[in-house]
Amino acid sequence: MSEPGRGRVDLAVTVLCVLVGTLIGVLTPARRLVLTHALRSSVLAPVLLTQEAVARRTRLSARLAVLETERDSLARDLIEARQALEENARLREVLSLGPRPSDTLVAVELEPGRVPGGEDQTFLVRRGSDDGVRAPAGVFTARGLVGVLRSSTAHATRGQFWTHPDFRVSVRTATGTASGIVRAGDDPDQPMMILEGAPYQTDIPPGTVLYTSGLGGLYPPGIPVGTVRSVSAVESGWEKSYRVEPAVRPEQVDVALVWRRPAGP
């Protein structure tokens, strides 16, 4: 059974809604706007606040799910990294190479296109030399290469995404059978990379992952750069170039890692 008086309340609410709807229908647009604003700021205010709170909670729940996934991924990466470090230490001991020179990864937040006079191919890091962040240095995530730091001050550092026309990185395949230089593609509407300088005699099949070679000391070796998709151009008897799908797209990155190179050899 319904609660006493519930039917009368429902009837009153229905009549009120009909009256308000009729009133709004006969008002001029200006008066209708005033009435709408008055309702939103008075009678409907609790409802709107509740709706906003629910929407915010939904967004936070979705963000929490993403963060939990990233946490699990980072935990797996950390376990694998520890195993690799232990294996590396044992191998260096067998070869009498001594301890591996220490290097450090610094987590930074990227602010795209915030450099004065900059563009969406650049970014700003609000950490500088006083925080241990110095240019030049490679920038990457667990998924792959993001870009490079170009200049730094005491409290800020400027950098370029791989989409910048001046960006270059030395790469190799996992087997080391092919190497070359990767740069940004020429078509801004298709954010792809181009591998140049690959040996003419060596075919790199689609699906091959390219990694940083570590040459020059700017990037640590073994960071994923992209995946070969197709041949872009062929210079007979000399070299081939390939279209490469990037491992990381700049618009997907908020937080990244900066590599501080080892001080020793």
XYZ file of C-alpha atoms in Angstrom:
265
model
C 0.000 0.000 0.000
C 1.103 3.557 -0.639
C 1.923 5.832 2.261
C -0.907 8.104 3.536
C -0.984 11.355 1.661
C 1.458 10.124 -0.995
C -1.199 10.286 -3.712
C -2.074 13.886 -2.860
C 1.602 14.874 -2.973
C 2.072 13.250 -6.378
C -1.051 14.999 -7.672
C 0.163 18.365 -6.376
C 3.569 17.911 -8.020
C 1.918 16.932 -11.309
C -0.390 19.969 -11.250
C 2.553 22.234 -10.412
C 4.579 20.863 -13.337
C 1.644 21.407 -15.708
C 1.175 24.979 -14.506
C 4.888 25.766 -14.828
C 4.979 24.236 -18.315
C 1.944 26.269 -19.391
C 3.427 29.452 -17.937
C 6.744 28.938 -19.710
C 4.928 28.309 -22.985
C 3.175 31.698 -22.988
C 6.161 33.771 -21.856
C 8.379 35.750 -24.202
C 11.918 34.359 -24.740
C 13.434 37.044 -22.487
C 11.042 36.356 -19.604
C 11.418 32.622 -20.182
C 15.182 32.993 -19.753
C 14.697 34.930 -16.498
C 12.304 32.291 -15.158
C 14.655 29.468 -16.134
C 17.545 31.168 -14.361
C 15.403 31.703 -11.252
C 14.343 28.055 -11.166
C 17.913 26.817 -11.639
C 19.183 28.997 -8.804
C 16.386 28.156 -6.365
C 14.073 25.150 -6.674
C 16.282 23.122 -9.027
C 19.587 24.018 -7.358
C 19.729 20.906 -5.108
C 18.869 18.659 -8.053
C 21.525 20.226 -10.275
C 24.146 20.020 -7.525
C 23.323 16.354 -6.981
C 23.551 15.678 -10.712
C 26.926 17.422 -10.891
C 28.201 15.456 -7.892
C 27.128 12.167 -9.490
C 28.826 13.097 -12.772
C 32.000 14.082 -10.931
C 31.964 10.831 -9.001
C 31.556 8.895 -12.248
C 34.559 10.685 -13.773
C 36.631 10.018 -10.651
C 35.672 6.339 -10.711
C 36.758 6.072 -14.344
C 40.024 7.860 -13.571
C 40.591 5.550 -10.590
C 40.169 2.511 -12.826
C 42.752 3.916 -15.251
C 45.188 4.655 -12.411
C 44.773 1.147 -11.002
C 45.552 -0.320 -14.423
C 48.629 1.893 -14.743
C 49.701 0.921 -11.214
C 49.469 -2.776 -12.045
C 51.424 -2.216 -15.255
C 54.118 -0.276 -13.405
C 54.344 -3.017 -10.783
C 54.954 -5.621 -13.488
C 57.530 -3.368 -15.147
C 59.263 -2.868 -11.799
C 59.519 -6.614 -11.179
C 60.932 -7.177 -14.673
C 63.356 -4.275 -14.225
C 64.620 -5.686 -10.931
C 65.176 -9.074 -12.540
C 67.051 -7.445 -15.422
C 69.227 -5.466 -12.993
C 70.073 -8.608 -11.048
C 70.985 -10.466 -14.237
C 73.051 -7.501 -15.408
C 74.905 -7.356 -12.085
C 75.722 -11.078 -12.221
C 76.922 -10.785 -15.810
C 79.141 -7.795 -15.006
C 80.590 -9.725 -12.083
C 81.396 -12.708 -14.315
C 83.056 -10.403 -16.863
C 84.912 -8.502 -14.113
C 83.420 -5.194 -15.236
C 82.638 -3.947 -11.758
C 79.385 -2.286 -10.665
C 77.230 -0.709 -13.333
C 77.413 3.117 -13.349
C 74.275 4.441 -11.697
C 71.730 6.450 -13.627
C 68.513 8.019 -12.446
C 65.008 8.400 -13.828
C 63.156 11.560 -12.836
C 59.355 11.749 -13.153
C 58.091 15.014 -14.682
C 54.783 16.502 -15.818
C 54.613 17.761 -19.403
C 52.694 20.897 -20.351
C 52.203 20.752 -24.144
C 52.498 23.929 -26.169
C 53.116 26.165 -23.162
C 56.546 27.360 -24.242
C 56.476 31.118 -25.047
C 56.065 31.381 -28.801
C 55.831 27.591 -28.921
C 53.437 25.132 -30.516
C 51.923 21.723 -29.984
C 55.242 20.128 -30.989
C 56.909 21.476 -27.851
C 56.374 21.123 -24.126
C 57.399 22.696 -20.845
C 58.583 20.936 -17.695
C 58.330 22.995 -14.514
C 61.466 21.429 -13.101
C 65.012 22.480 -13.902
C 68.649 22.022 -13.024
C 67.975 22.684 -9.340
C 65.690 19.634 -9.398
C 68.171 17.434 -11.231
C 66.531 17.909 -14.650
C 69.048 19.068 -17.232
C 69.009 19.310 -21.010
C 69.733 17.595 -23.268
C 68.050 14.424 -22.077
C 65.640 11.827 -23.411
C 61.992 11.767 -22.316
C 59.944 8.563 -22.389
C 57.256 6.469 -20.697
C 56.881 2.745 -20.104
C 55.297 2.501 -23.565
C 58.093 4.261 -25.431
C 59.905 7.412 -26.502
C 58.164 10.785 -26.096
C 60.755 13.409 -27.024
C 63.824 15.260 -25.825
C 64.713 18.106 -23.474
C 66.457 20.915 -25.352
C 67.182 23.721 -22.859
C 66.893 24.177 -19.118
C 67.061 26.842 -16.445
C 67.152 26.475 -12.679
C 63.407 25.832 -12.393
C 62.080 24.985 -15.877
C 63.024 22.968 -18.945
C 61.893 23.185 -22.551
C 61.548 20.179 -24.775
C 60.354 18.842 -28.114
C 57.993 15.984 -28.826
C 59.100 13.512 -31.494
C 56.658 15.302 -33.830
C 58.999 18.321 -33.983
C 60.758 18.640 -37.392
C 64.166 18.912 -35.689
C 63.764 15.676 -33.737
C 66.084 12.759 -34.560
C 66.878 9.510 -32.753
C 69.205 6.628 -33.602
C 67.378 3.282 -33.619
C 67.955 -0.398 -34.231
C 65.912 -3.573 -34.437
C 65.835 -6.006 -31.512
C 68.282 -8.317 -33.317
C 70.583 -5.469 -34.319
C 70.465 -6.499 -37.994
C 69.194 -3.086 -39.112
C 69.595 0.438 -37.839
C 68.913 3.994 -38.918
C 67.628 7.392 -37.910
C 63.981 8.094 -37.071
C 62.378 11.498 -37.569
C 58.833 12.865 -37.713
C 56.821 12.265 -40.873
C 56.129 15.061 -43.356
C 52.311 14.926 -43.190
C 51.010 16.691 -40.028
C 47.574 15.121 -40.522
C 49.089 11.635 -40.213
C 51.331 11.527 -37.124
C 53.765 8.886 -38.344
C 57.533 8.528 -38.127
C 60.028 7.917 -40.916
C 63.017 5.583 -40.594
C 65.883 6.759 -42.802
C 69.314 5.325 -43.519
C 68.291 1.675 -43.279
C 70.597 -0.642 -45.278
C 69.366 -1.311 -48.805
C 70.303 -4.985 -48.608
C 68.309 -5.583 -45.413
C 64.534 -5.850 -45.488
C 62.705 -4.787 -42.332
C 59.338 -6.580 -42.304
C 56.157 -4.836 -41.156
C 55.555 -5.307 -37.451
C 59.227 -4.949 -36.516
C 59.693 -2.848 -33.377
C 62.458 -0.231 -33.380
C 64.361 0.646 -30.202
C 66.747 3.415 -29.225
C 70.321 2.342 -29.931
C 71.877 4.437 -27.173
C 74.365 6.049 -29.557
C 75.335 9.540 -28.472
C 74.280 9.001 -24.867
C 71.151 11.137 -25.186
C 68.699 8.238 -24.851
C 69.182 5.007 -22.923
C 69.304 1.950 -25.193
C 66.270 -0.278 -25.564
C 63.444 2.284 -25.366
C 60.632 1.428 -27.862
C 60.336 4.081 -30.574
C 57.813 2.664 -33.008
C 56.709 -0.207 -35.231
C 57.571 -0.505 -38.929
C 54.447 -0.475 -41.110
C 55.589 -0.184 -44.742
C 58.352 0.928 -47.098
C 58.243 4.677 -47.671
C 60.920 5.125 -50.349
C 63.835 3.282 -51.946
C 67.067 4.735 -53.249
C 68.400 2.070 -55.593
C 71.549 0.443 -54.316
C 71.853 2.813 -51.395
C 69.172 2.859 -48.689
C 65.508 2.412 -47.845
C 63.145 4.445 -45.721
C 60.126 3.092 -43.853
C 56.900 4.422 -42.399
C 56.835 3.821 -38.643
C 53.870 3.921 -36.276
C 54.984 5.685 -33.060
C 54.965 3.816 -29.767
C 53.676 6.928 -27.985
C 51.528 9.809 -29.197
C 52.167 13.173 -27.471
C 48.503 13.866 -26.753
C 48.369 10.714 -24.622
C 51.178 11.794 -22.281
C 50.820 13.800 -19.062
C 53.626 12.316 -16.982
C 56.924 10.997 -18.320
C 60.430 10.047 -17.242
C 63.659 11.954 -17.862
C 66.894 9.989 -18.067
C 69.832 11.408 -16.173
C 72.906 9.908 -17.782
C 75.451 8.014 -15.683
C 78.432 10.043 -14.551
C 80.864 7.185 -15.134
C 81.860 5.350 -18.342
